[in-house]
C-alpha cells in the first residue's frame, strides 16, 4: 500500500504545483497589464493636443478681445483721451469716485508704508471722523494697483487713470475666459465657451456693471470668483487625474482667498456655494472627501482674511464660518453605515437636521460673544422689503426706492428672451434638474449606479459638477428674482449653463432616452444636435447683434457736464484748504476725488454713522427752519453748503421716491389718510427758501457761487440778524 500511495501523492503535489504556477503566472500577467497599459495611438494624442490647444487659444483670445472692446467702448463713450484730468475724474460717479481718490492718495504718498498708514488712520476725508479706509471700503485693489504702477515703472509710460482702468478691463477679460473654461469643462467642447462669451457680451447690460461704474468692488472680485468656479468644476469631475486635481485645488485655494479680500460681501456668496456643496454631499453625488477639502479652503481663507483685514469681525460672525464648522463637526460624528439601508436614510436626515441646527446656533453664539459692527440697516431693509415691518425711516425708504433693490422688471426678461438666452437656459435647467432628481431617487432607494457615466447612459444628472451648478444657479436665481441688483451674479452663469447644455451630447442623449427615440440612432443624433444647434444660435446672434456692437464702437459719444467742472474749478481756486463741504453724498464723493477737500458725508452704505450723516445732510431739501439746518451743518464743522437744483426740483419717475418726498414722510410733514396726502409745516422747503435771500436765511448762509446746477453758500460763523 505504501508503494502504491507514493506515486499518487507525488501526482497530487505536481498538480498543486502546476495549479499554483498557473495562478502565479495569471497574477504576473494581471500585474503586467496594470503596470504597462496599452499605449494611446499617436493620432489620438495629436487630436487631443490640437483640441486643447485650439480651446485654450480661443479662451484667451475671447478674454483679450472683450477687454479691448471695453477699452474702446469706454473711450468712445467718454471721449476719454481728449479730456483734461478734471473732466476724466468727473466720469467716476458716487462711490467709484471715493475708490479712485484713494488710489490717487497712494500714488502721492512718499512711500507705500506711509500711504497705507494714512489710509488706515484717515482723518482727511470725513469731518470729525477717523476711519480705517482700507478695512471699511476694502481698498486692497487700490493698494495692489498703486504698487504695480510704481514697481513696474509705468509712471514713465502711462497715466495713472489709464493704468487703473486697464487693470479692471483686464480682469473682465479674465472673467470671460473663466466662464469660457467652465462651460468647456462641463460640455467637453470649446464651442460651448464661444457661445458663453457671445451671450455674455450681447447681454452685458444684465451681466456686468462695468459700463456704469468701473472701480466697483464686484468688478474687481467677480473675475476671481469665476476662476474659483472653473477650478471647482474641474475638481469635482470624476475622471480627473492626480495632477489635474492638484492644480484645480491650488487654483481654487488662491482664487477663494483673493475673492474674499477684494469684496466685503464675498463671504455671503461663498455661503451660497457652501450650501450647494452641502446638498451635493448630502445626496452622495460625489465623494465626501473632495467636498470637505473645499470646506478646509473656506476655513483657511476666513482665518487668513480675518488676520490680514485688521481682525475683521464680520468674517467671524459670517454664516459661512458657522456652516463650515457645523459641517466639519457633523463629519466627525458620522457613522459608517451601509448605503441604501433604512438606517442610512435615517442617518442622512439626522445629519441634515444637525447641520442646520448647529449652523444657526453657532452663528447666534458668535454674534453674542464676538464684538462686531454688523450691517443692521440691511436686516431692517430686508424686513421692510418682505413686508414684515413698516417704517417711515428715510434711509430704509430711500434704499427701497433704488432701482437695483427692486424686483426685476419685465424688460430684463424680455432682453434675455430676445437674445434666445432665457429659453435655452430654462430648457437646459429643466432637463438637468429632472435627471438629477432621477439619480437622487435611485440612490435613496439603494439602487446601484455606474461609477463612470458614458454617453449611451443618457444620465447627465449623475455628474457631480453638473448637479453643483444646477443647485447653485437655482439659489442665485431665487435671489435675483427678489433683488434686481443680484442679477449680475446670476446672469453670467445663465450664459454658461445654457451654452453648456446646447453643446453637450449627454444632455441631448438624456432627453432622447426619456423620449425613447428609436427611429434614428440616439447617440448619432445627440452628437449632430450638439454641433448643429449652437452653430445655428451663433450664426443668428452674429447676424442680429454683431452690427449693433460695431455701431456702438463707431459712434462717438460725449460726456458733457460743464456745471460740475466749473464747480470743482471754483472750489480749487477759491475755497480755503481747510474748508469742509456739505451736500448730497454723491456730490461729496466727486469733491473728494477732484479737489481733495474734506466733506461731511460719503456715498457709502455699510456704516451706520455715515448713513445717519447722509440723512441729516439731506435735510437741506426738507421743510425745516434755517436754524435747524444751521445747527445740523455746524455740528459736523461744515464751512460750505452746496444745494443741487436737480434734487431740489426733482421730478421723480417713481411715485413717492423723490428725496424731498421721503424726507417729508420721515419728518412727519406729509400724512397719508385714506389715499389723501395732507401736508403741514410752518416752514417752506429750505433749498427753495435759501435762494430767495431774505431773513432769517441770509443771517445763517451767504451765497458765494452759483451756476445752472449748483448753489454754494458759506455758513456764517458770526450770525447777524438783520431785517
XYZ file of C-alpha atoms in Angstrom:
723
model
C 0.000 0.000 0.000
C 2.821 2.319 0.841
C 4.408 1.738 -2.529
C 1.079 2.445 -4.313
C 0.407 5.604 -2.352
C 3.740 7.158 -3.272
C 3.027 7.933 -6.927
C -0.464 9.244 -6.179
C 0.814 11.644 -3.554
C 3.533 12.799 -5.911
C 0.933 13.292 -8.639
C -1.221 15.439 -6.357
C 1.767 17.555 -5.397
C 2.617 18.045 -9.067
C -0.962 19.102 -9.785
C -0.888 21.574 -6.881
C 2.402 22.953 -8.094
C 1.025 23.216 -11.605
C -2.123 24.992 -10.441
C -0.122 27.351 -8.227
C 2.172 28.093 -11.131
C -0.842 28.908 -13.277
C -2.185 31.270 -10.581
C 1.188 32.976 -10.223
C 1.510 33.374 -13.978
C -2.026 34.788 -14.097
C -1.156 37.260 -11.337
C 2.014 38.240 -13.175
C 0.018 38.777 -16.363
C -2.517 40.879 -14.438
C 0.244 42.955 -12.840
C 1.958 43.400 -16.158
C -1.352 44.504 -17.660
C -1.832 47.133 -14.967
C 1.743 48.324 -14.950
C 2.065 48.502 -18.718
C -1.184 49.965 -20.021
C -1.982 49.974 -23.666
C -0.413 52.983 -25.293
C -2.690 55.560 -26.861
C -2.146 55.863 -30.631
C -0.200 58.910 -31.734
C -3.003 60.278 -33.888
C -5.370 60.205 -30.868
C -2.831 62.079 -28.753
C -2.400 64.625 -31.539
C -6.168 65.134 -31.764
C -6.393 65.702 -28.011
C -3.500 68.137 -28.046
C -4.952 70.041 -31.001
C -8.360 70.235 -29.290
C -6.872 71.561 -26.053
C -4.584 73.988 -27.879
C -7.373 75.437 -30.020
C -9.687 75.675 -26.992
C -7.101 77.473 -24.865
C -6.284 79.814 -27.737
C -9.989 80.587 -28.216
C -10.457 81.177 -24.453
C -7.509 83.572 -24.168
C -8.448 85.358 -27.399
C -12.035 85.816 -26.212
C -10.854 87.386 -22.965
C -8.406 89.708 -24.702
C -10.955 90.786 -27.310
C -13.531 91.551 -24.636
C -11.016 93.641 -22.660
C -10.088 95.571 -25.828
C -13.778 96.036 -26.632
C -14.428 97.534 -23.165
C -11.468 99.881 -23.553
C -12.606 101.061 -26.988
C -16.216 101.488 -25.859
C -15.131 103.474 -22.787
C -13.030 105.750 -24.984
C -15.928 106.347 -27.372
C -18.449 106.871 -24.599
C -16.483 109.478 -22.627
C -14.061 110.729 -25.301
C -11.548 109.982 -22.578
C -8.200 110.649 -24.253
C -9.213 114.168 -25.355
C -10.256 115.365 -21.911
C -8.363 117.095 -19.142
C -7.699 115.302 -15.862
C -10.554 117.051 -14.026
C -13.088 116.085 -16.702
C -11.870 112.476 -16.630
C -12.252 112.281 -12.867
C -15.830 113.574 -13.029
C -16.767 110.445 -15.005
C -16.240 108.477 -11.766
C -19.630 108.804 -10.080
C -20.721 108.126 -6.488
C -18.721 105.550 -4.536
C -16.475 104.947 -7.564
C -15.040 108.432 -7.029
C -14.080 107.526 -3.455
C -12.227 104.366 -4.509
C -10.258 106.124 -7.210
C -9.436 109.062 -4.911
C -7.644 106.701 -2.509
C -5.694 105.240 -5.428
C -4.514 108.799 -6.171
C -3.622 109.309 -2.495
C -1.465 106.176 -2.544
C 0.450 107.427 -5.587
C 1.050 110.802 -3.905
C 2.363 109.222 -0.685
C 6.164 109.406 -0.172
C 6.280 105.634 0.412
C 3.962 102.660 0.344
C 4.151 102.207 4.112
C 3.274 105.853 4.707
C 0.405 105.655 2.250
C -1.065 102.597 3.962
C -0.729 104.258 7.372
C -2.555 107.375 6.184
C -5.385 105.276 4.794
C -5.743 103.160 7.916
C -5.741 106.297 10.119
C -7.602 108.577 7.729
C -8.910 111.850 9.191
C -8.758 113.934 5.998
C -11.865 112.614 4.277
C -14.843 112.927 6.634
C -15.001 115.739 9.163
C -14.794 114.807 12.861
C -14.193 111.166 11.965
C -11.099 108.974 11.735
C -11.655 105.855 9.660
C -9.695 102.810 8.599
C -10.454 103.265 4.910
C -8.658 100.052 3.884
C -10.874 97.904 6.093
C -14.126 99.832 5.756
C -14.011 100.238 1.966
C -11.973 97.134 1.005
C -9.217 99.164 -0.650
C -6.918 96.203 -1.341
C -7.392 96.598 -5.128
C -6.193 100.197 -4.899
C -3.179 99.157 -2.800
C -2.222 96.470 -5.316
C -2.767 98.792 -8.301
C -0.609 101.536 -6.788
C 2.205 99.082 -6.036
C 2.103 97.656 -9.555
C 2.038 101.114 -11.109
C 5.183 102.226 -9.305
C 7.036 98.889 -9.239
C 6.679 98.290 -12.982
C 7.855 101.782 -13.888
C 4.537 102.517 -15.575
C 4.602 106.109 -14.295
C 7.004 106.881 -17.142
C 4.849 105.195 -19.787
C 1.159 105.563 -18.938
C -1.053 107.906 -16.930
C -2.388 106.592 -13.589
C -6.029 106.634 -14.663
C -5.343 104.525 -17.762
C -3.328 102.035 -15.727
C -6.144 101.758 -13.180
C -8.992 101.193 -15.628
C -6.732 98.972 -17.731
C -6.341 96.550 -14.802
C -10.114 96.416 -14.316
C -10.724 95.800 -18.019
C -8.052 93.096 -17.962
C -9.810 91.406 -15.043
C -13.047 91.463 -17.029
C -11.181 89.628 -19.766
C -10.141 87.000 -17.205
C -13.783 86.851 -16.085
C -14.930 85.956 -19.600
C -12.084 83.462 -20.031
C -13.024 81.700 -16.777
C -16.662 81.394 -17.893
C -15.404 80.027 -21.227
C -13.295 77.368 -19.465
C -16.119 76.393 -17.090
C -18.553 75.787 -19.933
C -15.841 73.912 -21.845
C -15.107 71.638 -18.877
C -18.786 70.810 -18.443
C -19.624 70.154 -22.080
C -16.330 68.795 -23.379
C -16.240 71.195 -26.336
C -14.815 74.697 -26.606
C -17.775 75.589 -28.834
C -19.754 75.994 -25.590
C -17.187 78.511 -24.386
C -17.563 80.585 -27.538
C -21.350 80.624 -27.146
C -20.982 81.601 -23.466
C -18.834 84.602 -24.381
C -21.236 85.641 -27.154
C -24.246 85.589 -24.816
C -22.281 87.358 -22.071
C -21.285 90.269 -24.317
C -24.676 90.601 -26.001
C -26.422 90.706 -22.609
C -23.703 92.780 -20.909
C -26.329 95.265 -19.657
C -27.506 92.446 -17.375
C -24.231 90.556 -16.852
C -21.934 93.329 -15.599
C -21.927 96.885 -14.287
C -18.513 97.714 -15.720
C -20.011 100.257 -18.139
C -21.642 102.293 -15.379
C -19.015 102.194 -12.652
C -15.509 100.860 -13.243
C -13.991 100.772 -9.708
C -16.885 98.885 -8.054
C -15.688 96.149 -5.714
C -17.622 93.491 -7.627
C -15.745 94.354 -10.836
C -12.500 93.554 -9.031
C -13.813 90.485 -7.182
C -16.113 88.539 -9.521
C -13.334 87.570 -12.008
C -11.597 85.717 -9.160
C -14.876 84.054 -8.193
C -15.301 82.932 -11.811
C -11.797 81.406 -11.682
C -12.745 79.655 -8.448
C -15.895 78.277 -10.092
C -13.862 76.976 -13.040
C -11.355 75.300 -10.702
C -14.155 73.798 -8.586
C -15.855 72.449 -11.707
C -12.684 70.658 -12.739
C -12.037 69.464 -9.177
C -15.472 67.828 -8.908
C -15.086 65.862 -12.150
C -14.860 62.111 -11.546
C -12.355 61.312 -14.312
C -9.716 63.854 -13.260
C -6.129 62.643 -12.839
C -3.955 63.424 -9.812
C -2.036 66.292 -11.380
C -5.176 67.953 -12.681
C -6.856 67.566 -9.301
C -3.876 69.135 -7.548
C -3.777 72.064 -9.975
C -7.524 72.713 -9.553
C -7.166 72.583 -5.771
C -4.329 75.130 -5.727
C -6.136 77.464 -8.147
C -9.307 77.161 -6.092
C -7.451 77.998 -2.866
C -5.746 81.078 -4.319
C -8.861 82.434 -6.039
C -11.100 81.869 -2.999
C -8.811 83.839 -0.725
C -8.295 86.638 -3.276
C -12.042 86.890 -3.855
C -12.616 87.219 -0.117
C -10.051 90.015 0.155
C -11.463 92.027 -2.747
C -15.111 92.314 -1.693
C -16.647 92.720 1.726
C -19.761 90.757 0.743
C -17.825 87.842 -0.767
C -18.421 85.516 2.199
C -22.185 85.672 1.579
C -21.676 84.433 -1.972
C -19.352 81.694 -0.727
C -22.040 80.784 1.812
C -24.435 80.016 -1.060
C -21.704 77.950 -2.689
C -21.155 76.033 0.553
C -24.895 75.272 0.733
C -24.736 73.895 -2.821
C -21.797 71.649 -1.903
C -23.550 70.525 1.288
C -26.613 69.443 -0.705
C -24.331 67.725 -3.223
C -22.659 65.811 -0.391
C -25.974 65.006 1.302
C -27.250 63.213 -1.792
C -23.981 61.257 -2.093
C -23.461 62.562 -5.589
C -19.726 62.981 -5.073
C -17.022 61.669 -2.806
C -17.346 63.402 0.550
C -13.598 63.814 0.805
C -13.472 66.263 -2.095
C -16.283 68.381 -0.704
C -14.662 68.519 2.728
C -11.388 69.602 1.153
C -13.268 72.600 -0.204
C -14.570 73.304 3.315
C -10.962 73.417 4.509
C -10.240 76.058 1.869
C -13.104 78.138 3.287
C -11.721 77.833 6.815
C -8.213 78.777 5.713
C -9.433 81.763 3.668
C -11.621 83.042 6.511
C -8.791 82.731 9.038
C -6.216 84.413 6.791
C -8.713 87.080 5.778
C -9.502 87.804 9.421
C -5.824 88.393 10.178
C -4.987 90.478 7.113
C -8.200 92.522 7.200
C -7.309 94.076 10.560
C -9.128 91.348 12.530
C -12.349 91.815 10.609
C -15.022 90.537 12.996
C -17.579 90.339 10.164
C -15.806 87.167 8.972
C -16.127 85.542 12.400
C -19.874 86.142 12.589
C -20.449 85.263 8.930
C -22.889 82.407 8.203
C -20.171 80.777 6.068
C -17.952 80.086 9.084
C -20.879 78.762 11.143
C -21.965 76.424 8.334
C -18.475 75.064 7.645
C -17.768 74.426 11.340
C -21.126 72.648 11.664
C -20.333 70.512 8.609
C -16.897 69.567 9.931
C -18.386 68.667 13.313
C -21.127 66.559 11.720
C -18.459 64.796 9.662
C -16.675 63.731 12.857
C -19.902 62.280 14.283
C -20.860 60.478 11.094
C -21.081 56.684 11.364
C -20.106 54.187 8.684
C -23.409 52.676 7.629
C -24.114 50.611 4.540
C -25.606 52.805 1.832
C -29.192 52.260 0.743
C -30.399 50.754 4.027
C -33.166 52.227 6.154
C -30.654 53.164 8.872
C -28.532 55.029 6.309
C -31.567 57.080 5.232
C -32.392 57.939 8.839
C -28.772 58.960 9.457
C -28.883 61.254 6.415
C -31.957 63.025 7.795
C -30.387 63.336 11.246
C -27.158 64.665 9.737
C -29.073 67.264 7.693
C -31.028 68.416 10.751
C -27.857 68.502 12.871
C -26.002 70.692 10.372
C -28.876 73.182 10.039
C -29.377 73.418 13.815
C -25.673 73.739 14.563
C -25.231 76.450 11.913
C -27.949 78.660 13.384
C -26.807 78.002 16.970
C -23.134 78.727 16.260
C -23.981 81.929 14.401
C -26.080 83.190 17.320
C -23.347 82.314 19.827
C -20.653 84.019 17.743
C -22.718 87.188 17.495
C -23.229 87.167 21.273
C -19.547 86.881 22.168
C -17.725 88.499 19.229
C -17.971 92.310 19.125
C -18.941 93.253 15.595
C -20.462 96.038 13.552
C -22.989 94.142 11.530
C -24.988 95.907 8.849
C -28.105 96.266 10.991
C -29.717 98.546 8.442
C -29.582 95.743 5.875
C -31.548 93.426 8.172
C -34.139 96.154 8.699
C -34.246 96.704 4.955
C -34.987 93.020 4.349
C -37.775 93.105 6.952
C -39.405 96.044 5.178
C -38.719 94.529 1.740
C -40.603 91.341 2.589
C -43.433 93.193 4.311
C -42.510 92.073 7.827
C -42.296 95.639 9.068
C -43.344 99.185 8.194
C -41.162 102.255 8.596
C -41.007 105.981 7.918
C -37.229 105.981 8.197
C -35.623 107.985 5.387
C -32.694 105.620 4.815
C -34.863 102.493 4.643
C -37.356 104.055 2.245
C -34.548 105.537 0.152
C -32.975 102.085 -0.209
C -36.335 100.581 -1.141
C -36.659 103.153 -3.918
C -33.334 102.261 -5.513
C -33.832 100.508 -8.846
C -31.147 97.918 -8.116
C -33.022 96.800 -4.978
C -36.377 96.390 -6.726
C -37.699 93.160 -8.209
C -36.553 92.570 -11.820
C -38.553 94.396 -14.452
C -40.216 92.794 -17.472
C -37.593 94.432 -19.676
C -34.933 92.254 -18.058
C -36.662 89.017 -19.061
C -37.525 90.455 -22.462
C -33.861 91.234 -23.200
C -32.767 87.713 -22.209
C -35.522 86.215 -24.376
C -34.671 88.328 -27.425
C -31.108 87.023 -27.356
C -32.517 83.436 -27.080
C -30.638 83.001 -23.778
C -33.581 82.552 -21.400
C -35.484 79.867 -23.403
C -32.410 77.663 -23.774
C -31.447 78.197 -20.122
C -34.892 77.070 -18.952
C -34.726 74.006 -21.225
C -31.264 73.000 -20.005
C -32.143 73.640 -16.357
C -35.314 71.508 -16.545
C -33.517 68.562 -18.173
C -30.579 68.681 -15.739
C -32.859 69.120 -12.727
C -35.156 66.210 -13.656
C -32.170 63.983 -14.388
C -30.650 64.980 -11.048
C -33.861 64.098 -9.193
C -33.989 60.771 -11.019
C -30.464 59.923 -9.872
C -31.188 61.042 -6.303
C -34.289 58.859 -6.004
C -32.390 55.890 -7.332
C -29.665 56.396 -4.763
C -32.195 56.844 -1.962
C -33.852 53.570 -2.958
C -30.467 51.850 -2.791
C -30.129 51.111 -6.500
C -26.537 50.824 -7.625
C -25.409 53.171 -10.399
C -22.382 53.005 -12.658
C -19.429 54.990 -11.369
C -18.326 56.027 -14.845
C -21.098 57.578 -16.915
C -20.942 57.098 -20.664
C -22.778 58.915 -23.440
C -25.053 55.924 -24.064
C -26.287 56.026 -20.449
C -28.097 59.322 -21.004
C -27.714 60.249 -17.340
C -26.366 63.787 -17.149
C -27.813 64.152 -13.645
C -25.230 61.721 -12.298
C -22.288 64.064 -12.910
C -21.450 65.915 -9.657
C -20.135 69.105 -11.302
C -23.405 69.471 -13.245
C -25.519 68.999 -10.133
C -23.474 71.553 -8.224
C -24.071 74.145 -10.947
C -27.799 73.360 -11.085
C -28.193 73.866 -7.333
C -26.011 76.983 -7.342
C -27.819 78.640 -10.239
C -31.205 77.932 -8.622
C -30.046 79.636 -5.403
C -28.625 82.641 -7.263
C -31.683 82.856 -9.484
C -34.016 82.855 -6.481
C -32.191 85.869 -5.061
C -32.118 87.635 -8.442
C -35.910 87.294 -8.660
C -36.194 89.308 -5.446
C -33.491 91.957 -5.914
C -32.571 93.072 -9.417
C -29.046 94.131 -8.420
C -28.191 90.470 -7.797
C -28.811 89.641 -11.456
C -25.151 90.500 -12.078
C -24.241 87.397 -10.061
C -26.796 85.141 -11.751
C -26.911 86.124 -15.439
C -23.247 85.239 -16.248
C -23.898 81.688 -15.043
C -27.131 81.608 -17.021
C -24.959 82.217 -20.116
C -22.537 79.498 -19.083
C -25.165 76.868 -18.180
C -27.272 77.464 -21.307
C -24.223 77.245 -23.572
C -23.025 74.064 -21.877
C -26.428 72.424 -22.298
C -26.976 73.037 -26.001
C -23.384 71.924 -26.749
C -23.471 68.783 -24.574
C -24.276 65.464 -26.329
C -25.067 63.967 -22.903
C -27.917 66.422 -22.363
C -29.487 65.610 -25.725
C -28.941 61.893 -25.068
C -30.710 62.221 -21.710
C -33.684 63.829 -23.438
C -33.784 61.170 -26.169
C -33.676 58.379 -23.617
C -36.735 59.811 -21.899
C -38.487 60.127 -25.273
C -37.393 56.552 -26.160
C -36.273 57.590 -29.607
C -35.933 54.552 -31.896
C -36.230 55.812 -35.484
C -32.747 57.365 -35.507
C -29.715 56.211 -33.552
C -29.907 58.486 -30.459
C -26.136 58.763 -29.945
C -25.585 59.898 -33.521
C -28.459 62.381 -33.334
C -27.172 63.743 -29.996
C -23.730 64.348 -31.481
C -25.227 66.072 -34.528
C -27.508 68.338 -32.456
C -24.695 69.269 -30.045
C -22.869 70.742 -33.033
C -25.768 71.988 -35.153
C -27.834 73.804 -32.503
C -25.011 76.019 -31.137
C -23.865 76.731 -34.710
C -27.345 77.933 -35.679
C -27.604 80.007 -32.481
C -24.178 81.524 -33.095
C -24.984 82.486 -36.685
C -28.292 84.080 -35.699
C -26.615 86.046 -32.883
C -23.882 87.173 -35.272
C -26.397 88.350 -37.856
C -28.597 90.244 -35.377
C -26.244 91.607 -32.719
C -22.789 91.962 -34.265
C -23.770 95.053 -36.338
C -25.105 96.661 -33.136
C -21.821 96.090 -31.317
C -19.874 97.592 -34.198
C -22.224 100.581 -34.313
C -21.613 101.221 -30.598
C -17.866 101.314 -31.224
C -18.219 103.616 -34.226
C -20.476 106.185 -32.521
C -18.544 108.933 -30.756
C -20.463 109.857 -27.612
C -19.617 112.722 -25.281
C -19.898 113.102 -21.521
C -20.575 116.820 -21.104
C -21.019 118.286 -17.613
C -19.698 121.882 -17.634
C -21.529 122.897 -14.435
C -19.732 120.292 -12.345
C -16.397 121.213 -13.950
C -16.989 124.887 -13.102
C -17.929 123.986 -9.506
C -14.778 121.902 -8.969
C -12.625 124.624 -10.538
C -14.128 127.266 -8.224
C -13.534 125.088 -5.135
C -9.883 124.508 -6.027
C -9.279 128.230 -6.676
C -11.449 129.999 -4.091
C -12.141 127.705 -1.122
C -9.668 127.531 1.784
C -7.657 124.318 2.047
C -9.139 123.546 5.482
C -12.741 124.042 4.294
C -15.382 121.346 4.890
C -18.171 120.915 2.323
C -21.693 119.603 2.904
C -24.129 118.326 0.296
C -25.505 115.143 -1.224
C -23.254 112.078 -0.710
C -22.825 111.535 -4.473
C -21.533 115.074 -4.960
C -19.280 114.785 -1.901
C -17.570 111.761 -3.464
C -16.785 113.808 -6.577
C -15.479 116.718 -4.469
C -13.187 114.396 -2.516
C -11.744 112.992 -5.759
C -11.475 116.175 -7.830
C -10.349 118.647 -5.152
C -9.174 116.649 -2.136
C -11.193 118.867 0.234
C -12.814 117.407 3.342
C -16.537 116.548 3.275
C -19.272 115.762 5.797
C -20.571 112.542 4.225
C -19.738 109.827 1.690
C -21.808 107.667 -0.701
C -21.178 104.508 1.340
C -23.935 102.377 2.838
C -22.098 99.892 5.052
C -21.623 102.200 8.045
C -24.468 103.266 10.341
C -22.767 106.544 11.296
C -22.298 107.559 7.652
C -25.915 106.646 6.891
C -27.066 108.863 9.753
C -24.868 111.691 8.465
C -26.337 111.313 4.978
C -29.863 111.545 6.345
C -29.025 114.646 8.392
C -27.303 116.431 5.491
C -30.208 115.614 3.185
C -32.383 117.769 5.481
C -31.346 120.744 3.337
C -34.084 119.537 0.958
C -36.746 119.237 3.678
C -39.256 121.691 5.170
C -37.239 122.750 8.177
C -36.141 126.075 9.552
C -32.869 127.823 8.738
C -31.839 127.497 12.362
C -32.320 123.691 12.333
C -30.263 123.302 9.163
C -27.578 125.608 10.558
C -27.297 123.520 13.748
C -27.017 120.296 11.779
C -24.294 121.620 9.489
C -22.232 123.259 12.227
C -22.384 120.044 14.285
C -20.268 118.480 11.510
C -17.976 121.556 11.297
C -19.141 122.328 7.741
C -17.990 125.634 6.214
C -19.776 125.458 2.845
C -23.151 124.125 1.754
C -23.901 123.022 -1.824
C -27.543 122.855 -2.943
C -28.220 120.861 -6.121
C -31.034 122.103 -8.283
C -31.596 118.588 -9.695
C -32.551 117.282 -6.235
C -34.426 120.382 -5.084
C -36.612 120.430 -8.222
C -36.569 116.677 -8.794
C -39.356 115.161 -10.863
C -39.248 111.507 -9.862
C -40.338 108.680 -12.144
C -41.478 106.552 -9.210
C -44.228 107.956 -7.000
C -43.086 108.929 -3.529
C -39.422 108.173 -4.201
C -38.067 111.694 -4.586
C -35.615 112.694 -1.853
C -37.817 115.567 -0.692
C -40.894 113.273 -0.526
C -39.027 110.715 1.589
C -37.822 113.490 3.912
C -41.360 114.850 4.316
C -42.609 111.372 5.262
C -39.744 110.816 7.736
C -40.217 114.265 9.331
C -43.989 113.883 9.585
C -44.652 116.751 7.178
C -46.816 114.507 4.994
C -49.593 112.366 6.447
C -51.389 109.827 4.259
C -55.025 109.279 5.257
C -57.378 107.262 3.057
C -55.273 107.917 -0.026
C -55.104 111.695 0.508
C -51.820 113.412 1.358
C -52.109 116.105 3.996
C -49.091 118.386 4.268
C -48.341 120.667 7.155
C -45.198 122.605 8.071
C -44.788 126.221 9.107
C -41.544 126.409 7.119
C -41.021 126.294 3.376
C -38.633 123.892 1.709
C -35.142 125.012 2.723
C -33.492 124.568 -0.697
C -36.101 126.906 -2.210
C -36.222 129.459 0.567
C -32.465 129.909 0.875
C -32.251 131.034 -2.776
C -34.580 133.992 -2.171
C -32.037 135.743 0.095
C -34.280 137.004 2.884
C -34.102 136.824 6.663
C -33.501 134.622 8.571
C -31.758 132.580 5.790
C -29.285 135.335 4.907
C -28.334 135.547 8.566
C -27.003 131.986 8.562
C -25.923 131.479 4.944
C -24.191 133.691 2.362
C -24.262 132.723 -1.304
C -20.733 132.800 -2.739
C -21.108 130.922 -6.036
C -23.829 129.596 -8.329
C -24.435 128.256 -11.812
C -27.319 126.474 -13.515
C -26.987 123.324 -11.382
C -25.299 124.271 -8.090
C -25.676 126.953 -5.418
C -22.801 127.298 -2.936
C -23.396 129.006 0.425
C -20.831 129.933 3.033
C -22.002 129.007 6.517
C -21.600 132.096 8.650
C -19.567 131.750 11.819
C -20.879 135.044 13.230
C -24.641 135.310 12.833
C -26.048 138.775 12.129
C -29.808 139.162 12.478
C -30.624 141.951 10.084
C -34.110 142.589 8.823
